[in-house]
Tab-separated table of C-alpha atoms in Angstrom:
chain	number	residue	atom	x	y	z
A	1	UNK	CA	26.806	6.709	2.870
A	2	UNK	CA	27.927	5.690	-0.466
A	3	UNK	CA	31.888	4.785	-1.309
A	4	UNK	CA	31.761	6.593	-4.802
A	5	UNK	CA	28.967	9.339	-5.573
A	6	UNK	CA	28.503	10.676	-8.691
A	7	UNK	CA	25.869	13.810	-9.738
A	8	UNK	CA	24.215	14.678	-11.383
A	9	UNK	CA	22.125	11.056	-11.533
A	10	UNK	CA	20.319	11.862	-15.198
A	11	UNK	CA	20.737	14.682	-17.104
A	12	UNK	CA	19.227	15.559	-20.103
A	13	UNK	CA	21.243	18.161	-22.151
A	14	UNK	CA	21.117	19.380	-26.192
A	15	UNK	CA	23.904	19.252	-28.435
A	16	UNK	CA	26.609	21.517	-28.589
A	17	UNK	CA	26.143	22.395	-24.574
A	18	UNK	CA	29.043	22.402	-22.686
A	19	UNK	CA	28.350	19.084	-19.713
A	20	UNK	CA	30.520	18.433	-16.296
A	21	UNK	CA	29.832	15.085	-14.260
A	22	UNK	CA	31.054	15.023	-10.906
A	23	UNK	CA	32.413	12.344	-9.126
A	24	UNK	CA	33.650	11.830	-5.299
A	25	UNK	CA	34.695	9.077	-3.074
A	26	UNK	CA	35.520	8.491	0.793
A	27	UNK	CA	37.586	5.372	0.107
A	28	UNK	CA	41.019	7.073	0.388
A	29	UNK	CA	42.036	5.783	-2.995
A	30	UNK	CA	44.831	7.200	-5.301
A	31	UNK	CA	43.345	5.992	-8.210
A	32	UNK	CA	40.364	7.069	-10.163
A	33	UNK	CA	38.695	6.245	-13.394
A	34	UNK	CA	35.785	7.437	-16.289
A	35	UNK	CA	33.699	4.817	-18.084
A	36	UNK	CA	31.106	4.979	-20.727
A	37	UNK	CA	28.629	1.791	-20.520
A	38	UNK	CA	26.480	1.200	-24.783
A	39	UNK	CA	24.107	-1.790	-24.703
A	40	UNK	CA	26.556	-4.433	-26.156
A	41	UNK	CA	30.048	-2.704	-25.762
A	42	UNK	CA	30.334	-3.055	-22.181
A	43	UNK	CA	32.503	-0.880	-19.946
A	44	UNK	CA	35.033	2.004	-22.327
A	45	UNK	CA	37.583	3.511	-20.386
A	46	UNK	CA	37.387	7.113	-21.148
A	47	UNK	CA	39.673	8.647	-18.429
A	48	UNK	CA	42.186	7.110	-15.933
A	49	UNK	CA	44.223	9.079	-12.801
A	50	UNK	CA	46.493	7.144	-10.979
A	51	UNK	CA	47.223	10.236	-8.747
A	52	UNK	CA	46.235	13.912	-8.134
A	53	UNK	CA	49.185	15.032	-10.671
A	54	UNK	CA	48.751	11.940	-12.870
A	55	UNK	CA	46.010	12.144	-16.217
A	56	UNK	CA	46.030	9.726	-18.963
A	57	UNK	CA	43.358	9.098	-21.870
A	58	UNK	CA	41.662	5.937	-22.108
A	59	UNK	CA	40.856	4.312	-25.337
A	60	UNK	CA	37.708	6.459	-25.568
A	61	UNK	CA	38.902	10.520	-24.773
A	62	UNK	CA	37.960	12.187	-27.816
A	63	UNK	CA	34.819	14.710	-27.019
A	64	UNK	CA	35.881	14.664	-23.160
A	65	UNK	CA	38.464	16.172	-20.566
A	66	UNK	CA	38.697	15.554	-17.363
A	67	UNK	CA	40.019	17.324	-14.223
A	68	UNK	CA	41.186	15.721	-10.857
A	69	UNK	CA	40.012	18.635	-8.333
A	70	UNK	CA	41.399	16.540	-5.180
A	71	UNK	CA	42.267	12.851	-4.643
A	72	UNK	CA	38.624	11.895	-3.553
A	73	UNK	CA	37.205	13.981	-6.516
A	74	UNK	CA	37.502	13.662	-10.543
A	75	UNK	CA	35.523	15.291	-12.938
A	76	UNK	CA	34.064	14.589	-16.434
A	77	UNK	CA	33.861	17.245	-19.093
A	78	UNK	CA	31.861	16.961	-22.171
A	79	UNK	CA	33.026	19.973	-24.103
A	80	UNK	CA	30.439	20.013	-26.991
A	81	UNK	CA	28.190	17.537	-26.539
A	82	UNK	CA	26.626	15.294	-29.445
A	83	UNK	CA	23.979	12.651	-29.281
A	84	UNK	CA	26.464	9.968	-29.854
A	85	UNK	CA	27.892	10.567	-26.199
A	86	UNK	CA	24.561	9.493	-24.841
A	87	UNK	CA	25.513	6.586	-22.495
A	88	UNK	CA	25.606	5.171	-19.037
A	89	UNK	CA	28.721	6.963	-17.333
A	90	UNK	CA	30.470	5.424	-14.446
A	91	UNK	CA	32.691	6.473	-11.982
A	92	UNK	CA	34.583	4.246	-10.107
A	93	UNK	CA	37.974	4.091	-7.998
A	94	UNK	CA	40.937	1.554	-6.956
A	95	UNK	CA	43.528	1.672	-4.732
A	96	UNK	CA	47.223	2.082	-6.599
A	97	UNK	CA	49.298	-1.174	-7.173
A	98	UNK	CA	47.639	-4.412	-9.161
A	99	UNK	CA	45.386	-6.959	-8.350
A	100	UNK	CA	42.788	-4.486	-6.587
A	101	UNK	CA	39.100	-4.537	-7.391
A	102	UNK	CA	37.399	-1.361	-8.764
A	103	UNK	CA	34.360	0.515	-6.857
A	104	UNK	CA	32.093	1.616	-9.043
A	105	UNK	CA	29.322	4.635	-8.310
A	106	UNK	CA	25.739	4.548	-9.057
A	107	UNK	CA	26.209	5.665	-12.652
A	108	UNK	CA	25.027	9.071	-14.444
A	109	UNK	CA	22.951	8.346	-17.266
A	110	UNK	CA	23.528	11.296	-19.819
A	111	UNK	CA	20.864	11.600	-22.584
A	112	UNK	CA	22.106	14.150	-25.354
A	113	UNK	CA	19.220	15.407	-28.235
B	1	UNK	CA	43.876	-5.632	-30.547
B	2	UNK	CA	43.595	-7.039	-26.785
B	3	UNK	CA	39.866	-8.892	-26.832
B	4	UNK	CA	37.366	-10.358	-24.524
B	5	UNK	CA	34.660	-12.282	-25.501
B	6	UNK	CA	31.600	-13.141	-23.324
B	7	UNK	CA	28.256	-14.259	-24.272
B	8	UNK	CA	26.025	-11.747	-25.704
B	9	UNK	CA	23.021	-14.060	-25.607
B	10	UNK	CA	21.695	-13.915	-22.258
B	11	UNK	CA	21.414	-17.410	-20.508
B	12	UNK	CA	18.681	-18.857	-18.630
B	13	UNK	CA	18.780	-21.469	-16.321
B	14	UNK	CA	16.115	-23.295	-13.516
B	15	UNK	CA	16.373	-21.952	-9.897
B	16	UNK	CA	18.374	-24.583	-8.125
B	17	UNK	CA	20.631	-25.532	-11.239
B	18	UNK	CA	24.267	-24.583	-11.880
B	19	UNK	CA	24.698	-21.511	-14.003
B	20	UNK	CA	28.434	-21.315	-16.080
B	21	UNK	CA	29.761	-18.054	-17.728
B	22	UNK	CA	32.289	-18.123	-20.212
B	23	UNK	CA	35.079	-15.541	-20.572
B	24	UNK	CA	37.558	-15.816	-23.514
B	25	UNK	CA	39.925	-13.567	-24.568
B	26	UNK	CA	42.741	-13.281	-27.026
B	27	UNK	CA	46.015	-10.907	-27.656
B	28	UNK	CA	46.418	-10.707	-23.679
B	29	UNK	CA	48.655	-12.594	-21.076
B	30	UNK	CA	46.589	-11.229	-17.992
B	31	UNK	CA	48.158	-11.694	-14.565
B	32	UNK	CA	44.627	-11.235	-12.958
B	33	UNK	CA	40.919	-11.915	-13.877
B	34	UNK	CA	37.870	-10.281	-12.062
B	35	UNK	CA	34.772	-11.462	-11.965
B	36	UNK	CA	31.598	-8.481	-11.467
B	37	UNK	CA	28.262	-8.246	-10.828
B	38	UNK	CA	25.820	-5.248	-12.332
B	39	UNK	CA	22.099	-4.980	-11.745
B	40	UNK	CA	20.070	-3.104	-14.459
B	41	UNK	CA	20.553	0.917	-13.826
B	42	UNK	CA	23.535	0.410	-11.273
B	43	UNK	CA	27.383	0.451	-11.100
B	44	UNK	CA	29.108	-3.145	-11.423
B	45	UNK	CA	30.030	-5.048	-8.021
B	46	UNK	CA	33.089	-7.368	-7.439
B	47	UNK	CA	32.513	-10.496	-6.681
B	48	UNK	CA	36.077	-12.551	-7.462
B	49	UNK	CA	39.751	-12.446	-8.305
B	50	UNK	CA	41.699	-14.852	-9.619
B	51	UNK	CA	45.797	-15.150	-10.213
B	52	UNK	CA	47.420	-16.492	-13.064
B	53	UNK	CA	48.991	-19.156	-11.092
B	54	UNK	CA	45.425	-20.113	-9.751
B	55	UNK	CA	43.385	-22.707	-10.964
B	56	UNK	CA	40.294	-22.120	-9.123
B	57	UNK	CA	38.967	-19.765	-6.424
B	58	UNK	CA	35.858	-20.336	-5.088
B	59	UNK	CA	33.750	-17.795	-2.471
B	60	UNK	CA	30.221	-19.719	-1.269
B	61	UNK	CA	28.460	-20.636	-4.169
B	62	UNK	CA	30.993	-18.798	-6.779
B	63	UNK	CA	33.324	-20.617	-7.934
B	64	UNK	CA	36.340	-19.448	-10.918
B	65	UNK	CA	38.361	-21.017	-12.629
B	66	UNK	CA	41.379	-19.743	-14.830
B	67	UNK	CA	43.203	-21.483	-17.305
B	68	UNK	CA	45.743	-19.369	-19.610
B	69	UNK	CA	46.001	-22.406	-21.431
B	70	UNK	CA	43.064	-21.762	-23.414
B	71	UNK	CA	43.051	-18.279	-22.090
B	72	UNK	CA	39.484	-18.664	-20.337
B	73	UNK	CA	37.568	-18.351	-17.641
B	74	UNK	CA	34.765	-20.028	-16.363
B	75	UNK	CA	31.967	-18.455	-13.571
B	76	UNK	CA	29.964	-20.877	-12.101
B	77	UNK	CA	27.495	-19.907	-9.624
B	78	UNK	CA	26.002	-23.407	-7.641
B	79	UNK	CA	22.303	-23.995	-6.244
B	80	UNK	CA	21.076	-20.725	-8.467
B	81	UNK	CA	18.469	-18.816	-7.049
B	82	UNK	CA	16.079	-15.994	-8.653
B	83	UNK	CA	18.702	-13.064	-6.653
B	84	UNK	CA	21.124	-13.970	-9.103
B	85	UNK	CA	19.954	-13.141	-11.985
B	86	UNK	CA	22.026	-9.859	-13.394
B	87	UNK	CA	24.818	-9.742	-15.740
B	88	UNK	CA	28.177	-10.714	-14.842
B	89	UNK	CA	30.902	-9.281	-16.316
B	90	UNK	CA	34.860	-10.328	-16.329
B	91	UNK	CA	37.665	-8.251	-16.498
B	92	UNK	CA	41.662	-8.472	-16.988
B	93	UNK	CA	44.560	-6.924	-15.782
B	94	UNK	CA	48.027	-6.903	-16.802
B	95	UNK	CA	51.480	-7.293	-14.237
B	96	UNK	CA	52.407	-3.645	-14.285
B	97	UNK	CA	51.366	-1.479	-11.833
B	98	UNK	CA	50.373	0.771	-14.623
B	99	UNK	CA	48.588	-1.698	-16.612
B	100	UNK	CA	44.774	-0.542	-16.679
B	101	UNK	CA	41.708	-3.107	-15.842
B	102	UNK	CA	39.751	-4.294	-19.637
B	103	UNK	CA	36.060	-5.539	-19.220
B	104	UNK	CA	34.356	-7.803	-21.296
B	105	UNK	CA	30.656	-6.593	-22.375
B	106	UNK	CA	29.121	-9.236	-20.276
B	107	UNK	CA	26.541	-11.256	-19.918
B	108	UNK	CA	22.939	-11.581	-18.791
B	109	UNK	CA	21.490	-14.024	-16.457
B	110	UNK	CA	18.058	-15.143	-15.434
B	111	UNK	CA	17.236	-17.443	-12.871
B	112	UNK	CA	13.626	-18.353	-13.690
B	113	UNK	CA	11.063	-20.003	-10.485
């Protein structure tokens, strides 16, 4: 089974409809994260948790919330969504401290009309 | 702003050649560099870290180097085959254990036959 899951897979939704992403992992880590992926901006941070009782915005947040459920789960909230939030989103999780490589899930790729 | 540049342009090179990546970056003393792999339609993969007080790491045909010198990183991947191609991406992190993980937009290889 997969390290980090993330449903739904594709969605397609309209604007101004109200969008969770789910995300959960079996790798015991503290930390979790959000990314956005645009063709030629790479990875955004949108989200970071560094803990259950620990939220802080990326450089990204506007349009989105988030909600850490659990430490293997971390949700994505798109409150009103608008076409310009149609992206590649990633999930992916660390363990806590520095020098630790990320583990990424198999991406949700949102498409907003 | 803290910056990372990598090629946009994708780079092709002949099965059995060396392939280099470049990472620069700028407004950023990073004690760690990560080097990823991400196939089209899936989450990125780690591949290498490298310290600050590293020169090179190398891990079978992937080999880094680091110099904060000129605050860049080269990817080399020896004896290229075809199962390479994908884009690579490289990332920074900071010395605090809060610091957060910045990736460069990366870029595209192809190994042609």
């Amino acid at each position: 089974d997969a390290d980090v899951t993330q449903t739904p897979r594709n969605r397609i939704t309209k604007t101004g409809k109200r969008i969770m992403l789910e995300c959960s992992q079996t790798k015991g880590h503290d930390r979790m994260y959000w990314y956005r992926q645009d063709p030629g901006l790479g990875l955004r941070l949108i989200y970071y948790s560094f803990d259950v009782k620990d939220i802080n915005k990326g450089e990204i947040s506007d349009g989105y919330s988030v909600s850490r459920q659990a430490q293997a789960k971390f949700s994505l909230s798109l409150e009103s969504a608008i076409p310009n939030q149609t992206a590649l989103y990633f999930c992916a999780t660390s363990r806590d401290g520095v020098s630790y490589e990320q583990y990424f899930g198999p991406g949700t790729r949102l498409t907003v009309t | 702003s803290q910056k990372i540049e990598q090629n946009s342009e994708a780079l092709n090179i002949q099965e059995g050649k060396t392939a280099t990546l470049t990472c620069n970056y700028t407004n950023y003393s990073p004690a760690y560099l990560q080097w990823y792999r991400q196939d089209p339609g899936r989450g990125p993969v780690f591949l290498l870290l490298i310290r600050e007080n590293e020169k090179e790491k190398r891990k079978e045909r992937l080999k880094v180097t680091f110099d904060t010198t000129l605050k860049q990183s080269l990817f080399h991947i020896t004896a290229s085959q075809p199962a390479d191609s994908a884009t690579y991406l490289c990332a920074l992190e900071g010395y605090s254990s809060a610091s957060k993980i910045i990736f460069g937009s990366g870029t595209r290889l192809s190994i042609r036959p």
